[in-house]
Amino acid sequence: MPFVAAIRRALLSAALALLATAALADGPGRAAIASPHAEATAAARQVLEQGGNAFDAAIAISATLAVVEPYGSGLGGGGFFLLREQSDTAHYRFLDARERAPGASTPDMYLEDGKVRQGLSINGALAAAIPGLPQALADLAATHGKLPLRDSLAPAIRLANQGFAVDRIYRDRATMRLNALRDDPESARLFLRENQVPALGTLIRQPELAATLQAMADQGRDGFYRGAVGRKLVEGVRRAGGVWTLDDLAGYRTAWRQPLRYPLAGQRELISSPPPSAGGVALAQSLAMLQRLPWQGAEPVQRTHYVVEVLRRAYRDRGLLGDPDYVTNPINRLLARQYLSGLADSIDVHDATPSSALPPAPAWREGDHTTHFSVIDAAGNAVSAILSVNLPFGAAFTVPGSGVVLNNEMDDFAADPTGSNSYGLAGSQANAVAAGKRPLSSMSPSFIESPSQFASFGTPGGSRIPSMVLLSMLGFLEGRPVSEWPAIPRYHHQYLPDVIEHEPNTFDDEQKAALRARGYALKDVQRSYGNQQVLYWDKRAGTLEAASDPRGVGEAAVLE
């Protein structure tokens, strides 16, 4: 009988464990949104209250950001969407909506007499790759949404017609690209006032963009890639010296990819972006190396040393990656435990490792003004997305009559893979220009999940994205309040240049002196950077939190 009782107790314990697991698998019961603009958060709230899910809300946020952040994203750009689908268990998918090079693209299209022609991959129609965001919004509605696309686009259409007020972030980005905006009459008409950056509070109306969004609401993806809008886009690009064709637009497709997944200590798992993002690999490598180092108990300078050294090694491998449809990415080798253990063991406890002492690798550069949001619904479906047009206001070229600001993502390719690009940086053959190819990116929307916790991360910031996300993840791993994750002072190292870039108030004078004594060069970038939006769901406590980066003008909300 004691044996039978023991069996009964074991069965009861197992049943209770299963019940607990089932309870933890349920959604948070409420929704939360963290976006970089209050209007985008309001649009997501509206769609959720109409019965939409996180994927419908992601469409509403993306479309609204296309209206209020023409400097960061839009229908003329692309992005990455990391999805968490809640059913009996969590399933993850990755929607690659990165722009693709036009069919007429060639490796030497930005060269003249063997040298890069300054500006062609940055400003104007030739700098624009084929946009991916419109296709992504249609795909999300068709495969994951509960509402028709027109309902999710409605808030953005209304806002484009009614207008939005210029804020400090808009003024900052427009100032950065003022000359390029002035050079394009349509961009100047829409986004400047008398050829100057608009004053705070100025109302920006975009009826042409509203009409383009309405065409998508009526016709789905064909409302953008075909028909009147498609013809208008191609004609406008070609008149301005670009190489788009109707076939380029009609043939654009997103790619569903398997997210990068990497096990972490404490039953946690990193779920992040696969190539053509290099960011997920860099995050996995950095976290794996830090697990072998005593970073949590270290004083600030020692901790910075550990973080910088793992970033140095992770960023060195970036030049090996490219569009997986065109190159074979050595992911298994780069994430092999033996390889990462060797990298961690090569870190000197006290002194900086000069990048010149590591095996050589190609350098690279990408635009650093994108946008990010996170959203989770009551059922546990979630999206972390980073959208981009590359540099602020992309190519600073708006197709007349469409309201669509085009990206300059062609600049993310290696303009000269055998020499250097317009920034004097060595190119990467894996990221060379090719027809239909997607340029490499650091954009890395990410989750960390365990049986008891779920957290969502991501930020704009170009090459600095992985370092920013890593610092926020470390805040999560050491149990800091959610509100602090996006606020953590930022520093960055990317192998080359061999320097720690940092925000103005990241280090005090004593810490700077200590870092220099270890062999580091430091560069104050003289401004804050990044704009991270984070979510946290404590499954055991049943609590849900969201936070928006204090550097921006975003808004985080937990719906009741």
XYZ file of C-alpha atoms in Angstrom:
560
model
C 0.000 0.000 0.000
C 2.771 2.516 0.713
C 4.015 1.788 -2.803
C 0.529 2.448 -4.258
C 0.258 5.675 -2.249
C 3.614 6.781 -3.535
C 2.482 6.124 -7.097
C -0.690 8.129 -6.483
C 1.340 11.009 -5.063
C 3.651 10.904 -8.072
C 0.706 10.906 -10.476
C -0.902 13.795 -8.599
C 2.338 15.765 -8.685
C 2.671 15.116 -12.410
C -0.918 16.207 -12.999
C -0.364 19.401 -11.005
C 2.797 20.077 -12.963
C 0.898 19.656 -16.209
C -1.806 22.007 -14.977
C 0.818 24.563 -14.006
C 2.451 24.247 -17.396
C -0.897 24.682 -19.118
C -1.602 27.751 -17.010
C 1.746 29.234 -17.938
C 1.074 28.546 -21.619
C -2.075 30.693 -21.526
C -1.855 34.284 -22.660
C -1.368 37.222 -20.310
C -5.083 38.076 -20.406
C -4.342 41.650 -21.411
C -2.581 43.311 -24.312
C 0.416 45.630 -24.243
C 1.953 47.966 -26.799
C 5.280 49.789 -26.932
C 5.780 51.955 -29.989
C 7.912 55.002 -30.860
C 4.926 57.310 -31.430
C 1.726 57.920 -29.491
C -0.349 57.857 -32.691
C 0.952 54.364 -33.523
C 0.142 53.146 -30.015
C -3.358 54.631 -30.335
C -3.848 52.888 -33.698
C -2.859 49.539 -32.201
C -5.194 50.072 -29.254
C -8.081 50.827 -31.638
C -7.498 47.686 -33.680
C -7.184 45.492 -30.595
C -10.414 46.925 -29.167
C -12.140 46.098 -32.476
C -11.281 42.441 -31.935
C -7.964 42.316 -33.743
C -4.952 40.361 -32.538
C -1.282 41.296 -32.169
C -0.695 40.780 -35.889
C -3.518 43.154 -36.837
C -2.085 45.626 -34.335
C 1.355 45.245 -35.951
C -0.174 46.202 -39.318
C -1.844 49.269 -37.773
C 1.381 50.345 -36.061
C 3.494 49.857 -39.194
C 1.099 51.802 -41.410
C 0.752 54.601 -38.874
C 4.521 54.894 -38.477
C 4.701 55.213 -42.268
C 2.641 58.368 -41.820
C 4.184 59.943 -38.701
C 7.791 58.751 -39.083
C 8.613 59.247 -42.777
C 12.219 59.575 -41.641
C 12.320 56.056 -40.140
C 10.091 53.711 -42.117
C 7.273 53.612 -44.626
C 5.655 51.959 -47.613
C 8.814 52.729 -49.572
C 10.928 50.614 -47.219
C 11.011 47.202 -45.578
C 11.740 45.422 -42.338
C 11.761 42.287 -40.240
C 8.831 40.897 -38.207
C 9.480 38.343 -35.459
C 6.222 36.586 -34.553
C 5.156 34.575 -31.531
C 2.022 32.522 -32.206
C 0.259 31.186 -29.136
C -1.611 27.905 -29.465
C -1.009 24.879 -27.235
C 2.593 26.025 -27.140
C 4.448 29.014 -28.510
C 5.498 28.909 -32.157
C 7.846 31.420 -33.737
C 8.052 32.692 -37.307
C 10.186 35.320 -38.985
C 8.844 37.439 -41.843
C 11.659 38.861 -43.952
C 10.346 41.969 -45.716
C 13.783 43.322 -46.514
C 13.975 45.287 -49.748
C 15.370 43.578 -52.848
C 17.727 44.984 -55.483
C 16.015 45.776 -58.813
C 16.516 43.305 -61.637
C 18.839 45.676 -63.490
C 21.241 45.910 -60.533
C 24.876 45.002 -61.109
C 27.918 44.798 -58.802
C 29.450 47.854 -60.493
C 26.344 50.047 -60.737
C 27.783 52.610 -58.325
C 31.284 52.605 -59.817
C 32.829 54.917 -62.387
C 36.375 54.286 -63.617
C 36.658 51.678 -60.896
C 35.726 54.062 -58.069
C 32.518 54.513 -56.115
C 30.432 57.439 -57.397
C 29.663 59.431 -54.302
C 25.998 59.861 -53.454
C 24.344 57.573 -56.006
C 23.597 54.878 -53.433
C 22.429 57.467 -50.887
C 20.257 60.117 -52.545
C 17.740 59.817 -55.348
C 15.906 57.097 -57.211
C 18.918 54.938 -58.077
C 19.523 54.373 -54.349
C 16.147 52.656 -53.872
C 15.618 48.924 -53.650
C 12.173 47.371 -54.227
C 10.065 47.970 -51.067
C 8.904 45.077 -48.901
C 6.670 46.619 -46.245
C 3.422 46.720 -48.293
C 3.747 43.005 -49.090
C 4.462 42.240 -45.427
C 1.313 44.013 -44.248
C -0.785 42.104 -46.774
C 0.896 38.833 -45.753
C 0.284 39.404 -42.044
C -3.396 40.150 -42.650
C -3.849 37.088 -44.865
C -1.950 34.546 -42.750
C -2.276 35.713 -39.145
C -4.786 38.531 -38.811
C -8.348 38.359 -37.550
C -9.454 41.593 -39.238
C -9.479 42.491 -42.936
C -6.519 44.574 -44.073
C -8.720 47.623 -44.646
C -9.670 47.752 -40.939
C -6.053 47.636 -39.798
C -5.038 50.337 -42.288
C -7.946 52.648 -41.413
C -6.213 54.595 -38.586
C -3.208 55.381 -40.816
C -5.417 56.495 -43.715
C -7.352 58.833 -41.458
C -4.146 60.267 -39.952
C -2.501 60.806 -43.348
C -5.518 62.858 -44.431
C -5.931 64.785 -41.191
C -2.222 65.334 -40.546
C 0.117 64.967 -37.570
C 2.094 67.521 -35.596
C 5.848 67.885 -36.029
C 7.771 66.883 -32.881
C 11.407 67.200 -31.807
C 12.418 63.857 -33.349
C 10.965 64.868 -36.718
C 12.858 68.160 -36.587
C 16.106 66.417 -35.674
C 15.868 63.909 -38.543
C 14.756 66.520 -41.071
C 17.675 68.731 -40.057
C 20.076 65.864 -40.669
C 18.773 65.416 -44.223
C 17.765 68.994 -44.995
C 19.894 69.455 -48.117
C 18.768 66.134 -49.609
C 15.111 66.954 -48.915
C 15.542 70.348 -50.558
C 16.981 68.676 -53.658
C 13.751 66.738 -54.284
C 10.788 69.055 -55.021
C 8.147 66.535 -53.882
C 9.899 65.767 -50.589
C 10.436 69.469 -49.960
C 6.753 70.199 -50.643
C 5.549 67.506 -48.250
C 8.086 67.595 -45.422
C 9.547 71.126 -45.364
C 8.005 74.565 -45.097
C 9.498 77.232 -47.360
C 12.476 74.909 -47.786
C 13.157 74.899 -44.036
C 12.585 72.359 -41.265
C 9.015 72.891 -40.007
C 8.457 74.403 -36.572
C 7.248 72.298 -33.681
C 3.536 71.635 -33.967
C 3.370 72.201 -37.725
C 0.715 69.956 -39.260
C 2.006 67.552 -41.924
C -0.769 66.278 -44.217
C -0.163 63.539 -46.784
C -3.303 63.025 -48.918
C -1.313 61.227 -51.650
C -0.035 58.693 -49.114
C -3.596 58.279 -47.823
C -4.709 57.444 -51.367
C -1.927 54.857 -51.727
C -2.888 53.272 -48.410
C -6.521 53.270 -49.534
C -5.537 51.440 -52.728
C -3.954 48.760 -50.530
C -7.057 48.655 -48.321
C -9.185 48.074 -51.428
C -6.905 45.770 -53.440
C -4.391 44.280 -50.996
C -0.793 43.970 -52.167
C -1.828 44.632 -55.768
C -2.937 48.091 -54.692
C 0.746 48.927 -54.295
C 2.720 46.606 -56.556
C 0.392 46.664 -59.580
C -2.240 48.903 -61.157
C -2.225 52.681 -61.028
C 0.060 52.964 -57.985
C 2.583 50.486 -59.377
C 2.749 52.334 -62.686
C 3.099 55.665 -60.910
C 5.990 54.333 -58.814
C 7.916 52.885 -61.760
C 7.385 55.905 -63.972
C 8.468 58.276 -61.209
C 11.590 56.262 -60.395
C 12.676 55.922 -64.020
C 12.131 59.628 -64.767
C 14.481 60.352 -61.860
C 17.241 58.022 -63.092
C 16.292 54.807 -61.297
C 16.092 51.322 -62.820
C 12.838 49.876 -61.471
C 10.499 47.956 -63.764
C 6.887 46.852 -63.434
C 8.168 43.263 -63.236
C 10.391 44.215 -60.275
C 7.372 45.477 -58.365
C 4.971 42.709 -59.375
C 7.581 40.054 -58.594
C 8.452 41.194 -55.072
C 7.756 38.604 -52.380
C 8.557 38.440 -48.700
C 10.315 35.370 -47.300
C 9.160 33.305 -44.327
C 12.269 32.119 -42.501
C 13.045 30.071 -39.417
C 14.037 32.394 -36.561
C 17.475 31.975 -35.084
C 17.092 30.115 -31.786
C 19.833 29.684 -29.210
C 19.577 28.102 -25.727
C 20.616 30.216 -22.751
C 21.151 29.422 -19.088
C 18.154 29.122 -16.772
C 15.875 27.333 -19.276
C 15.818 30.530 -21.350
C 16.008 30.694 -25.105
C 16.971 33.526 -27.408
C 14.671 33.813 -30.428
C 16.035 36.328 -32.896
C 16.652 37.307 -36.494
C 18.368 35.012 -39.002
C 20.238 36.258 -42.086
C 19.886 38.527 -43.966
C 20.151 39.984 -40.478
C 23.554 39.690 -38.873
C 22.127 40.915 -35.575
C 20.693 37.646 -34.262
C 24.004 35.846 -34.740
C 25.862 38.657 -32.961
C 23.426 38.525 -30.017
C 23.661 34.743 -29.695
C 27.451 34.833 -29.832
C 27.661 37.678 -27.304
C 25.283 36.065 -24.810
C 27.018 32.687 -25.165
C 30.425 34.215 -24.449
C 29.116 36.233 -21.501
C 27.733 33.048 -19.957
C 31.366 31.965 -19.568
C 32.398 35.272 -17.948
C 31.552 36.715 -14.485
C 29.918 39.839 -15.880
C 27.080 40.053 -13.350
C 29.299 40.395 -10.307
C 31.803 42.708 -11.956
C 32.262 46.384 -11.100
C 31.247 48.784 -13.926
C 34.584 49.086 -15.733
C 35.258 45.350 -15.578
C 31.744 44.628 -16.811
C 32.171 47.074 -19.689
C 35.432 45.307 -20.535
C 33.695 41.933 -20.782
C 30.815 43.299 -22.872
C 33.103 45.192 -25.261
C 35.341 42.174 -25.798
C 32.449 39.847 -26.666
C 31.014 42.492 -29.017
C 34.406 42.906 -30.679
C 34.521 39.195 -31.457
C 30.877 38.882 -32.488
C 31.017 41.847 -34.866
C 34.191 40.500 -36.470
C 32.149 37.636 -37.937
C 29.532 39.888 -39.569
C 31.297 40.081 -42.922
C 30.823 36.325 -43.392
C 27.034 36.696 -43.655
C 24.654 37.661 -46.459
C 21.264 36.998 -48.060
C 20.635 33.257 -47.507
C 18.968 33.032 -50.923
C 22.328 33.940 -52.507
C 25.095 32.805 -50.138
C 25.670 29.947 -47.706
C 25.883 31.358 -44.190
C 28.175 29.479 -41.756
C 25.678 29.738 -38.876
C 26.428 26.332 -37.372
C 30.133 27.082 -37.199
C 29.648 30.582 -35.796
C 27.322 29.301 -33.045
C 29.225 26.090 -32.246
C 29.915 25.896 -28.509
C 33.557 24.952 -29.024
C 34.105 27.969 -31.270
C 32.375 30.356 -28.851
C 34.201 28.893 -25.874
C 37.458 29.541 -27.686
C 36.452 33.141 -28.325
C 35.528 33.648 -24.676
C 38.784 32.073 -23.504
C 40.747 34.461 -25.724
C 39.516 37.458 -23.700
C 42.175 38.874 -21.378
C 40.700 39.537 -17.949
C 42.153 43.035 -17.734
C 43.423 44.362 -21.055
C 41.732 45.201 -24.349
C 42.368 42.888 -27.280
C 43.379 45.065 -30.247
C 41.148 44.249 -33.197
C 44.331 43.994 -35.278
C 45.299 41.003 -33.136
C 42.210 39.071 -34.264
C 41.850 37.422 -37.678
C 40.998 40.067 -40.303
C 37.439 40.559 -41.528
C 35.687 42.989 -43.895
C 34.389 46.204 -42.412
C 30.921 47.521 -43.251
C 28.466 50.327 -42.710
C 24.707 50.738 -42.696
C 22.173 53.473 -42.027
C 21.156 53.958 -38.414
C 17.689 55.505 -38.514
C 14.997 52.857 -38.507
C 12.076 52.241 -36.159
C 10.965 49.490 -33.770
C 7.827 48.400 -31.924
C 6.598 45.531 -29.761
C 3.035 44.337 -29.187
C 1.425 41.377 -27.400
C -2.267 40.497 -27.226
C -4.327 38.878 -24.471
C -3.880 35.413 -25.993
C -0.069 35.642 -26.006
C 0.489 36.352 -29.693
C 3.338 38.836 -30.024
C 5.304 40.791 -32.609
C 8.647 42.510 -32.388
C 9.363 44.403 -35.605
C 12.054 46.691 -36.941
C 11.212 48.714 -40.037
C 13.515 50.871 -42.114
C 14.113 53.176 -45.044
C 17.820 53.236 -44.063
C 19.082 56.820 -43.639
C 16.640 59.474 -42.327
C 13.984 59.993 -45.013
C 15.631 57.190 -46.998
C 16.769 58.371 -50.430
C 15.009 61.709 -49.727
C 13.033 60.999 -52.901
C 9.230 60.912 -52.869
C 7.526 59.508 -55.955
C 5.253 62.313 -57.197
C 1.577 61.683 -56.618
C 2.106 58.637 -54.393
C 3.278 60.051 -51.061
C 5.801 57.188 -50.935
C 9.261 58.110 -49.633
C 11.726 55.627 -51.110
C 14.433 53.825 -49.172
C 18.151 54.011 -49.891
C 18.839 50.424 -48.841
C 21.074 49.865 -51.883
C 23.666 51.664 -49.763
C 23.633 48.693 -47.367
C 25.230 46.546 -50.042
C 29.001 46.577 -50.433
C 29.245 49.139 -53.234
C 32.704 47.831 -54.128
C 33.309 44.337 -52.690
C 36.857 44.279 -54.056
C 37.863 47.627 -52.659
C 36.014 50.119 -50.512
C 32.613 51.747 -50.568
C 31.781 55.423 -50.333
C 32.717 55.406 -46.649
C 36.200 54.028 -47.329
C 35.356 50.658 -45.785
C 36.396 47.324 -47.188
C 33.587 45.437 -48.879
C 32.204 41.950 -48.328
C 31.686 39.663 -51.302
C 28.829 37.962 -49.430
C 27.000 41.299 -49.425
C 27.833 42.432 -52.964
C 25.091 43.984 -55.136
C 23.129 41.442 -57.200
C 19.743 41.527 -58.934
C 16.964 40.485 -56.562
C 19.285 40.238 -53.561
C 18.480 41.543 -50.081
C 21.192 43.635 -48.378
C 22.642 42.516 -45.065
C 21.311 44.273 -41.976
C 21.839 44.485 -38.224
C 18.109 44.785 -37.517
C 17.391 42.198 -34.854
C 13.923 42.083 -33.277
C 14.277 39.497 -30.526
C 12.546 37.561 -27.779
C 13.903 35.799 -24.717
C 11.503 33.185 -23.390
C 11.479 30.594 -20.620
C 8.680 28.553 -18.993
C 8.019 31.476 -16.647
C 9.034 34.610 -18.562
C 8.697 36.301 -21.944
C 10.500 39.480 -22.991
C 10.570 41.355 -26.301
C 13.421 43.584 -27.463
C 14.515 45.643 -30.450
C 15.637 49.100 -31.470
C 16.587 51.183 -34.476
C 20.217 52.160 -34.769
C 21.955 50.474 -37.704
C 25.201 48.783 -36.754
C 24.630 49.676 -33.088
C 21.406 47.638 -32.874
C 22.949 44.405 -31.496
C 24.948 46.240 -28.828
C 21.885 48.212 -27.700
C 19.701 45.123 -27.580
C 22.414 43.218 -25.718
C 22.622 45.876 -22.990
C 18.840 45.762 -22.531
C 18.898 41.958 -22.421
C 21.545 42.098 -19.699
C 19.241 44.389 -17.737
C 16.532 41.755 -18.066
C 18.859 38.884 -17.113
C 19.982 40.596 -13.926
C 16.423 41.415 -12.881
C 16.382 45.181 -13.352
C 12.963 46.913 -13.619
C 11.424 46.822 -17.089
C 11.382 50.623 -17.290
C 15.191 50.611 -17.075
C 15.833 48.215 -19.977
C 15.441 50.795 -22.765
C 16.972 53.558 -20.634
C 20.343 51.896 -19.914
C 23.265 54.193 -20.937
C 24.725 52.911 -24.197
C 28.168 52.040 -25.478
C 29.212 50.154 -28.576
C 32.125 48.334 -30.195
C 31.981 46.729 -33.637
C 35.510 45.361 -34.210
C 36.356 48.132 -36.684
C 36.862 50.955 -36.031
C 38.659 49.824 -32.878
C 36.968 52.282 -30.552
C 34.253 52.300 -27.876
C 31.529 54.679 -29.030
C 29.267 55.887 -26.233
C 26.519 58.313 -25.316
C 27.613 61.508 -23.511
C 26.814 60.386 -19.953
C 27.599 56.668 -20.124
C 30.950 56.868 -18.289
C 32.287 59.283 -15.676
C 35.830 60.665 -15.879
C 37.263 58.002 -13.558
C 35.727 55.194 -15.619
C 37.006 56.716 -18.865
C 40.521 56.885 -17.435
C 40.305 53.253 -16.274
C 39.137 52.081 -19.705
C 41.915 53.991 -21.460
C 44.433 52.422 -19.070
C 43.227 49.008 -20.277
C 44.012 49.970 -23.866
C 40.654 51.265 -25.125
C 40.053 54.291 -27.305
C 36.792 56.093 -26.528
C 34.586 58.297 -28.672
C 31.698 60.323 -27.279
C 29.132 60.446 -30.117
C 27.767 63.692 -28.629
C 24.145 62.569 -28.715
C 21.835 59.840 -27.527
C 20.924 57.103 -29.994
C 18.419 54.289 -30.381
C 14.721 54.112 -29.528
C 13.907 50.766 -27.950
C 10.400 49.482 -27.163
C 10.195 46.513 -24.751
C 7.600 44.159 -23.274
C 7.731 41.785 -20.319
C 5.250 39.064 -19.385
C 5.771 37.320 -16.032
C 3.816 34.126 -16.638
C 3.851 32.954 -13.022
C 2.702 36.268 -11.542
C 0.373 36.957 -14.460
C 1.725 40.478 -14.881
C 2.408 42.367 -18.100
C 4.630 45.454 -18.507
C 5.731 47.664 -21.395
C 8.294 50.445 -21.637
C 9.275 52.993 -24.263
C 12.733 54.498 -24.646
C 12.962 57.837 -22.824
C 15.190 59.116 -25.638
C 12.213 59.197 -27.997
C 8.610 60.370 -27.994
C 7.038 56.922 -27.905
C 4.273 55.567 -25.735
C 3.935 52.245 -23.922
C 0.549 51.026 -22.748
C -0.931 47.976 -21.028
C -4.590 47.631 -21.940
C -7.085 46.914 -19.191
